[in-house]
Amino acid sequence: AQSVTQLDSQVPVFEEAPVELRCNYSSSVSVYLFWYVQYPNQGLQLLLKYLSGSTLVKSINGFEAEFNKSQTSFHLRKPSVHISDTAEYFCAVSDPGQGAQKLVFGQGTRLTINP
Amino acid sequence: EPEVTQTPSHQVTQMGQEVILRCVPISNHLYFYWYRQILGQKVEFLVSFYNNEISEKSEIFDDQFSVERPDGSNFTLKIRSTKLEDSAMYFCASRAVSYEQYFGPGTRLTVT
């Protein structure tokens, strides 16, 4: 069964500093990879996804993630964070060969931005 | 922009009672899901639903749980006899043919 590991449960950073949230997954076969963000008291919002093609994917608000098949990783990065990026970030994987394509989530990383 | 909605936002119930959590998926979506998140734990898959039947369910989704799409718009999760350990945030999600799942804001279920 697939599993996802987010190595950091909490990441505090200062505003305008760079950040990397780490994500590793267990499956060695083809996968779809996702990052979801959960702002306080809200649901999960899709931040970005990797399905195929370019291994570097970007969101509209400056986040990017790189799919690394050899290291089975999909780390999320942002070169300069804002207070508004404070949220919980979830990495998730699904199996493209499986009809339902359920998502398997990591534990989440709480990103806290300090002024 | 279309979105998934869920009601109620918070449900408090006594152990042993039945609860129904409601979701309205995005209208042209074909696949529907329920996930839950126990406080402090990861989001877990419960069940997926396609073409008016369950396509996959997890070990958590035992005989106490059922899902239904009664009228072509609502998607419900029923827990027949709630237990304390059912206390969690329950998320509904839906997707079209593409691979992104869109999540609702969640229903916080508290079993006392």
Tab-separated table of C-alpha atoms in Angstrom:
chain	number	residue	atom	x	y	z
A	1	ALA	CA	0.000	0.000	0.000
A	2	GLN	CA	1.156	3.503	-0.718
A	3	SER	CA	2.256	5.773	2.075
A	4	VAL	CA	3.352	9.382	2.282
A	5	THR	CA	5.798	10.812	4.785
A	6	GLN	CA	6.030	14.475	5.583
A	7	LEU	CA	9.168	14.712	7.635
A	8	ASP	CA	8.370	17.967	9.411
A	9	SER	CA	5.205	18.384	11.449
A	10	GLN	CA	5.883	22.089	12.005
A	11	VAL	CA	8.025	24.588	10.144
A	12	PRO	CA	8.423	28.098	11.534
A	13	VAL	CA	10.039	30.659	9.239
A	14	PHE	CA	10.368	34.407	9.092
A	15	GLU	CA	8.486	36.435	6.539
A	16	GLU	CA	10.302	36.750	3.195
A	17	ALA	CA	12.535	33.777	4.001
A	18	PRO	CA	12.608	30.709	1.737
A	19	VAL	CA	10.922	27.513	2.818
A	20	GLU	CA	10.953	23.851	1.837
A	21	LEU	CA	8.344	21.368	3.009
A	22	ARG	CA	9.458	17.819	2.483
A	23	CYS	CA	7.402	14.942	1.159
A	24	ASN	CA	8.422	11.381	0.363
A	25	TYR	CA	6.194	8.618	-0.897
A	26	SER	CA	6.613	4.872	-0.829
A	27	SER	CA	5.427	3.642	-4.215
A	28	SER	CA	7.929	2.892	-6.944
A	29	VAL	CA	5.320	2.659	-9.687
A	30	SER	CA	3.679	5.543	-11.500
A	31	VAL	CA	1.989	8.006	-9.196
A	32	TYR	CA	0.115	11.255	-9.285
A	33	LEU	CA	1.284	13.709	-6.658
A	34	PHE	CA	-0.514	16.615	-5.049
A	35	TRP	CA	-0.028	19.338	-2.507
A	36	TYR	CA	-3.122	20.590	-0.706
A	37	VAL	CA	-3.270	23.583	1.621
A	38	GLN	CA	-5.653	24.055	4.526
A	39	TYR	CA	-6.033	27.580	5.852
A	40	PRO	CA	-7.428	27.976	9.370
A	41	ASN	CA	-11.056	26.882	9.595
A	42	GLN	CA	-11.244	26.042	5.913
A	43	GLY	CA	-11.251	22.905	3.783
A	44	LEU	CA	-8.470	21.460	1.674
A	45	GLN	CA	-7.530	23.418	-1.430
A	46	LEU	CA	-5.441	22.016	-4.250
A	47	LEU	CA	-2.165	23.930	-4.449
A	48	LEU	CA	-0.437	22.077	-7.257
A	49	LYS	CA	-0.205	18.695	-8.883
A	50	TYR	CA	2.169	16.476	-10.824
A	51	LEU	CA	0.598	14.060	-13.291
A	52	SER	CA	3.254	13.701	-15.995
A	53	GLY	CA	5.666	15.741	-18.092
A	54	SER	CA	7.840	18.429	-16.575
A	55	THR	CA	9.024	17.426	-13.144
A	56	LEU	CA	8.824	20.999	-11.869
A	57	VAL	CA	5.291	22.249	-11.268
A	58	LYS	CA	4.260	25.692	-10.085
A	59	SER	CA	1.291	27.323	-8.446
A	60	ILE	CA	-0.077	30.783	-9.093
A	61	ASN	CA	1.016	32.070	-5.685
A	62	GLY	CA	4.718	31.326	-5.984
A	63	PHE	CA	4.971	27.759	-4.680
A	64	GLU	CA	6.681	25.075	-6.703
A	65	ALA	CA	7.329	21.377	-6.268
A	66	GLU	CA	9.711	19.029	-8.001
A	67	PHE	CA	8.976	15.390	-8.685
A	68	ASN	CA	12.078	13.288	-8.109
A	69	LYS	CA	11.429	9.697	-9.096
A	70	SER	CA	14.773	8.307	-7.957
A	71	GLN	CA	14.327	9.775	-4.486
A	72	THR	CA	10.528	9.261	-4.454
A	73	SER	CA	10.126	12.837	-3.304
A	74	PHE	CA	7.882	15.772	-4.087
A	75	HIS	CA	9.175	18.633	-1.957
A	76	LEU	CA	7.339	21.952	-1.883
A	77	ARG	CA	9.314	25.182	-2.008
A	78	LYS	CA	8.744	28.890	-1.996
A	79	PRO	CA	11.608	31.408	-2.320
A	80	SER	CA	9.954	34.090	-0.178
A	81	VAL	CA	6.996	33.446	2.119
A	82	HIS	CA	4.270	35.843	3.276
A	83	ILE	CA	2.233	35.951	6.445
A	84	SER	CA	-0.734	34.790	4.374
A	85	ASP	CA	1.037	31.485	3.658
A	86	THR	CA	0.439	30.413	7.240
A	87	ALA	CA	-1.492	27.166	6.876
A	88	GLU	CA	-1.224	23.413	7.030
A	89	TYR	CA	0.164	21.739	3.930
A	90	PHE	CA	-0.631	18.180	2.949
A	91	CYS	CA	1.186	16.056	0.425
A	92	ALA	CA	-0.899	13.326	-1.225
A	93	VAL	CA	-0.424	10.551	-3.766
A	94	SER	CA	-2.794	8.557	-5.931
A	95	ASP	CA	-2.378	5.565	-8.205
A	96	PRO	CA	-3.222	6.399	-11.839
A	97	GLY	CA	-3.865	2.731	-12.546
A	98	GLN	CA	-6.575	2.460	-9.948
A	99	GLY	CA	-10.084	3.485	-10.946
A	100	ALA	CA	-11.154	5.314	-7.817
A	101	GLN	CA	-7.844	7.130	-7.485
A	102	LYS	CA	-8.211	7.664	-3.785
A	103	LEU	CA	-5.758	10.054	-2.231
A	104	VAL	CA	-3.284	8.874	0.384
A	105	PHE	CA	-2.179	11.786	2.527
A	106	GLY	CA	0.852	12.587	4.622
A	107	GLN	CA	0.565	13.812	8.187
A	108	GLY	CA	0.665	17.440	7.182
A	109	THR	CA	3.151	20.215	7.887
A	110	ARG	CA	2.063	23.297	9.751
A	111	LEU	CA	3.808	26.310	8.260
A	112	THR	CA	3.989	29.284	10.571
A	113	ILE	CA	5.265	32.594	9.258
A	114	ASN	CA	6.678	34.999	11.802
A	115	PRO	CA	6.981	38.720	11.069
B	1	GLU	CA	-16.412	29.244	-9.223
B	2	PRO	CA	-18.251	26.019	-8.376
B	3	GLU	CA	-17.436	24.454	-5.043
B	4	VAL	CA	-18.256	21.482	-2.871
B	5	THR	CA	-20.507	22.326	0.050
B	6	GLN	CA	-21.123	20.373	3.246
B	7	THR	CA	-23.726	20.586	5.966
B	8	PRO	CA	-23.752	20.891	8.862
B	9	SER	CA	-20.429	22.496	9.662
B	10	HIS	CA	-20.529	21.027	13.156
B	11	GLN	CA	-22.585	18.126	14.459
B	12	VAL	CA	-22.716	17.025	18.074
B	13	THR	CA	-24.322	13.681	18.786
B	14	GLN	CA	-24.530	11.136	21.559
B	15	MET	CA	-22.874	7.775	21.327
B	16	GLY	CA	-25.139	5.233	19.652
B	17	GLN	CA	-27.102	7.801	17.661
B	18	GLU	CA	-27.323	7.877	13.886
B	19	VAL	CA	-25.893	10.822	11.990
B	20	ILE	CA	-26.128	11.847	8.371
B	21	LEU	CA	-23.522	14.146	6.908
B	22	ARG	CA	-24.490	15.903	3.717
B	23	CYS	CA	-22.474	17.055	0.753
B	24	VAL	CA	-23.331	18.744	-2.517
B	25	PRO	CA	-20.547	17.940	-4.995
B	26	ILE	CA	-19.712	20.055	-8.015
B	27	SER	CA	-22.513	19.465	-10.493
B	28	ASN	CA	-20.705	17.904	-13.460
B	29	HIS	CA	-18.408	15.714	-11.373
B	30	LEU	CA	-18.601	11.953	-11.589
B	31	TYR	CA	-16.546	10.631	-8.694
B	32	PHE	CA	-17.355	11.270	-5.070
B	33	TYR	CA	-15.369	10.619	-1.919
B	34	TRP	CA	-15.501	10.802	1.838
B	35	TYR	CA	-12.374	11.280	3.929
B	36	ARG	CA	-11.962	11.899	7.611
B	37	GLN	CA	-9.355	13.506	9.803
B	38	ILE	CA	-9.192	12.645	13.469
B	39	LEU	CA	-7.728	15.541	15.444
B	40	GLY	CA	-3.965	15.538	15.136
B	41	GLN	CA	-3.882	12.708	12.604
B	42	LYS	CA	-3.646	12.464	8.860
B	43	VAL	CA	-6.538	12.707	6.422
B	44	GLU	CA	-7.788	9.170	5.737
B	45	PHE	CA	-9.780	7.821	2.819
B	46	LEU	CA	-13.124	6.269	3.702
B	47	VAL	CA	-14.994	5.535	0.484
B	48	SER	CA	-15.313	6.398	-3.175
B	49	PHE	CA	-18.535	6.359	-5.183
B	50	TYR	CA	-18.998	6.241	-8.935
B	51	ASN	CA	-21.918	5.413	-11.185
B	52	ASN	CA	-24.234	5.041	-8.192
B	53	GLU	CA	-22.172	2.455	-6.407
B	54	ILE	CA	-19.202	2.178	-4.093
B	55	SER	CA	-16.013	1.750	-6.127
B	56	GLU	CA	-13.634	1.377	-3.211
B	57	LYS	CA	-13.788	1.502	0.571
B	58	SER	CA	-11.213	1.421	3.312
B	59	GLU	CA	-11.049	-0.835	6.355
B	60	ILE	CA	-12.507	2.019	8.381
B	61	PHE	CA	-15.700	1.929	6.309
B	62	ASP	CA	-17.418	-0.950	8.087
B	63	ASP	CA	-21.082	-1.913	8.288
B	64	GLN	CA	-21.816	1.108	10.443
B	65	PHE	CA	-21.157	3.394	7.499
B	66	SER	CA	-23.150	3.849	4.320
B	67	VAL	CA	-23.227	6.329	1.476
B	68	GLU	CA	-25.983	7.408	-0.824
B	69	ARG	CA	-26.633	9.780	-3.672
B	70	PRO	CA	-30.392	10.027	-3.250
B	71	ASP	CA	-31.335	12.701	-5.742
B	72	GLY	CA	-28.503	13.276	-8.193
B	73	SER	CA	-27.139	16.265	-6.335
B	74	ASN	CA	-26.633	15.352	-2.680
B	75	PHE	CA	-24.089	12.813	-1.486
B	76	THR	CA	-24.554	11.588	2.056
B	77	LEU	CA	-22.536	9.659	4.614
B	78	LYS	CA	-24.524	7.874	7.291
B	79	ILE	CA	-23.109	6.479	10.498
B	80	ARG	CA	-25.711	4.180	12.015
B	81	SER	CA	-24.536	3.981	15.613
B	82	THR	CA	-21.837	6.480	16.412
B	83	LYS	CA	-18.897	5.681	18.641
B	84	LEU	CA	-16.608	8.045	20.500
B	85	GLU	CA	-13.839	7.214	18.038
B	86	ASP	CA	-15.965	8.483	15.144
B	87	SER	CA	-15.300	12.031	16.344
B	88	ALA	CA	-13.401	13.656	13.496
B	89	MET	CA	-13.593	16.154	10.673
B	90	TYR	CA	-15.317	14.570	7.687
B	91	PHE	CA	-14.481	15.871	4.232
B	92	CYS	CA	-16.427	15.278	1.066
B	93	ALA	CA	-14.623	15.537	-2.261
B	94	SER	CA	-15.559	15.221	-5.901
B	95	ARG	CA	-13.790	15.102	-9.224
B	96	ALA	CA	-14.574	15.124	-12.892
B	97	VAL	CA	-12.684	13.010	-15.418
B	98	SER	CA	-9.547	14.955	-14.553
B	99	TYR	CA	-7.509	13.935	-11.579
B	100	GLU	CA	-7.978	16.794	-9.159
B	101	GLN	CA	-10.247	16.198	-6.232
B	102	TYR	CA	-12.089	19.230	-4.913
B	103	PHE	CA	-12.820	19.218	-1.213
B	104	GLY	CA	-15.613	20.701	0.816
B	105	PRO	CA	-15.008	22.675	4.020
B	106	GLY	CA	-15.728	19.664	6.215
B	107	THR	CA	-18.166	18.677	8.952
B	108	ARG	CA	-16.794	18.432	12.436
B	109	LEU	CA	-18.483	15.498	14.157
B	110	THR	CA	-18.307	15.335	17.926
B	111	VAL	CA	-19.588	12.184	19.603
B	112	THR	CA	-20.187	12.501	23.352
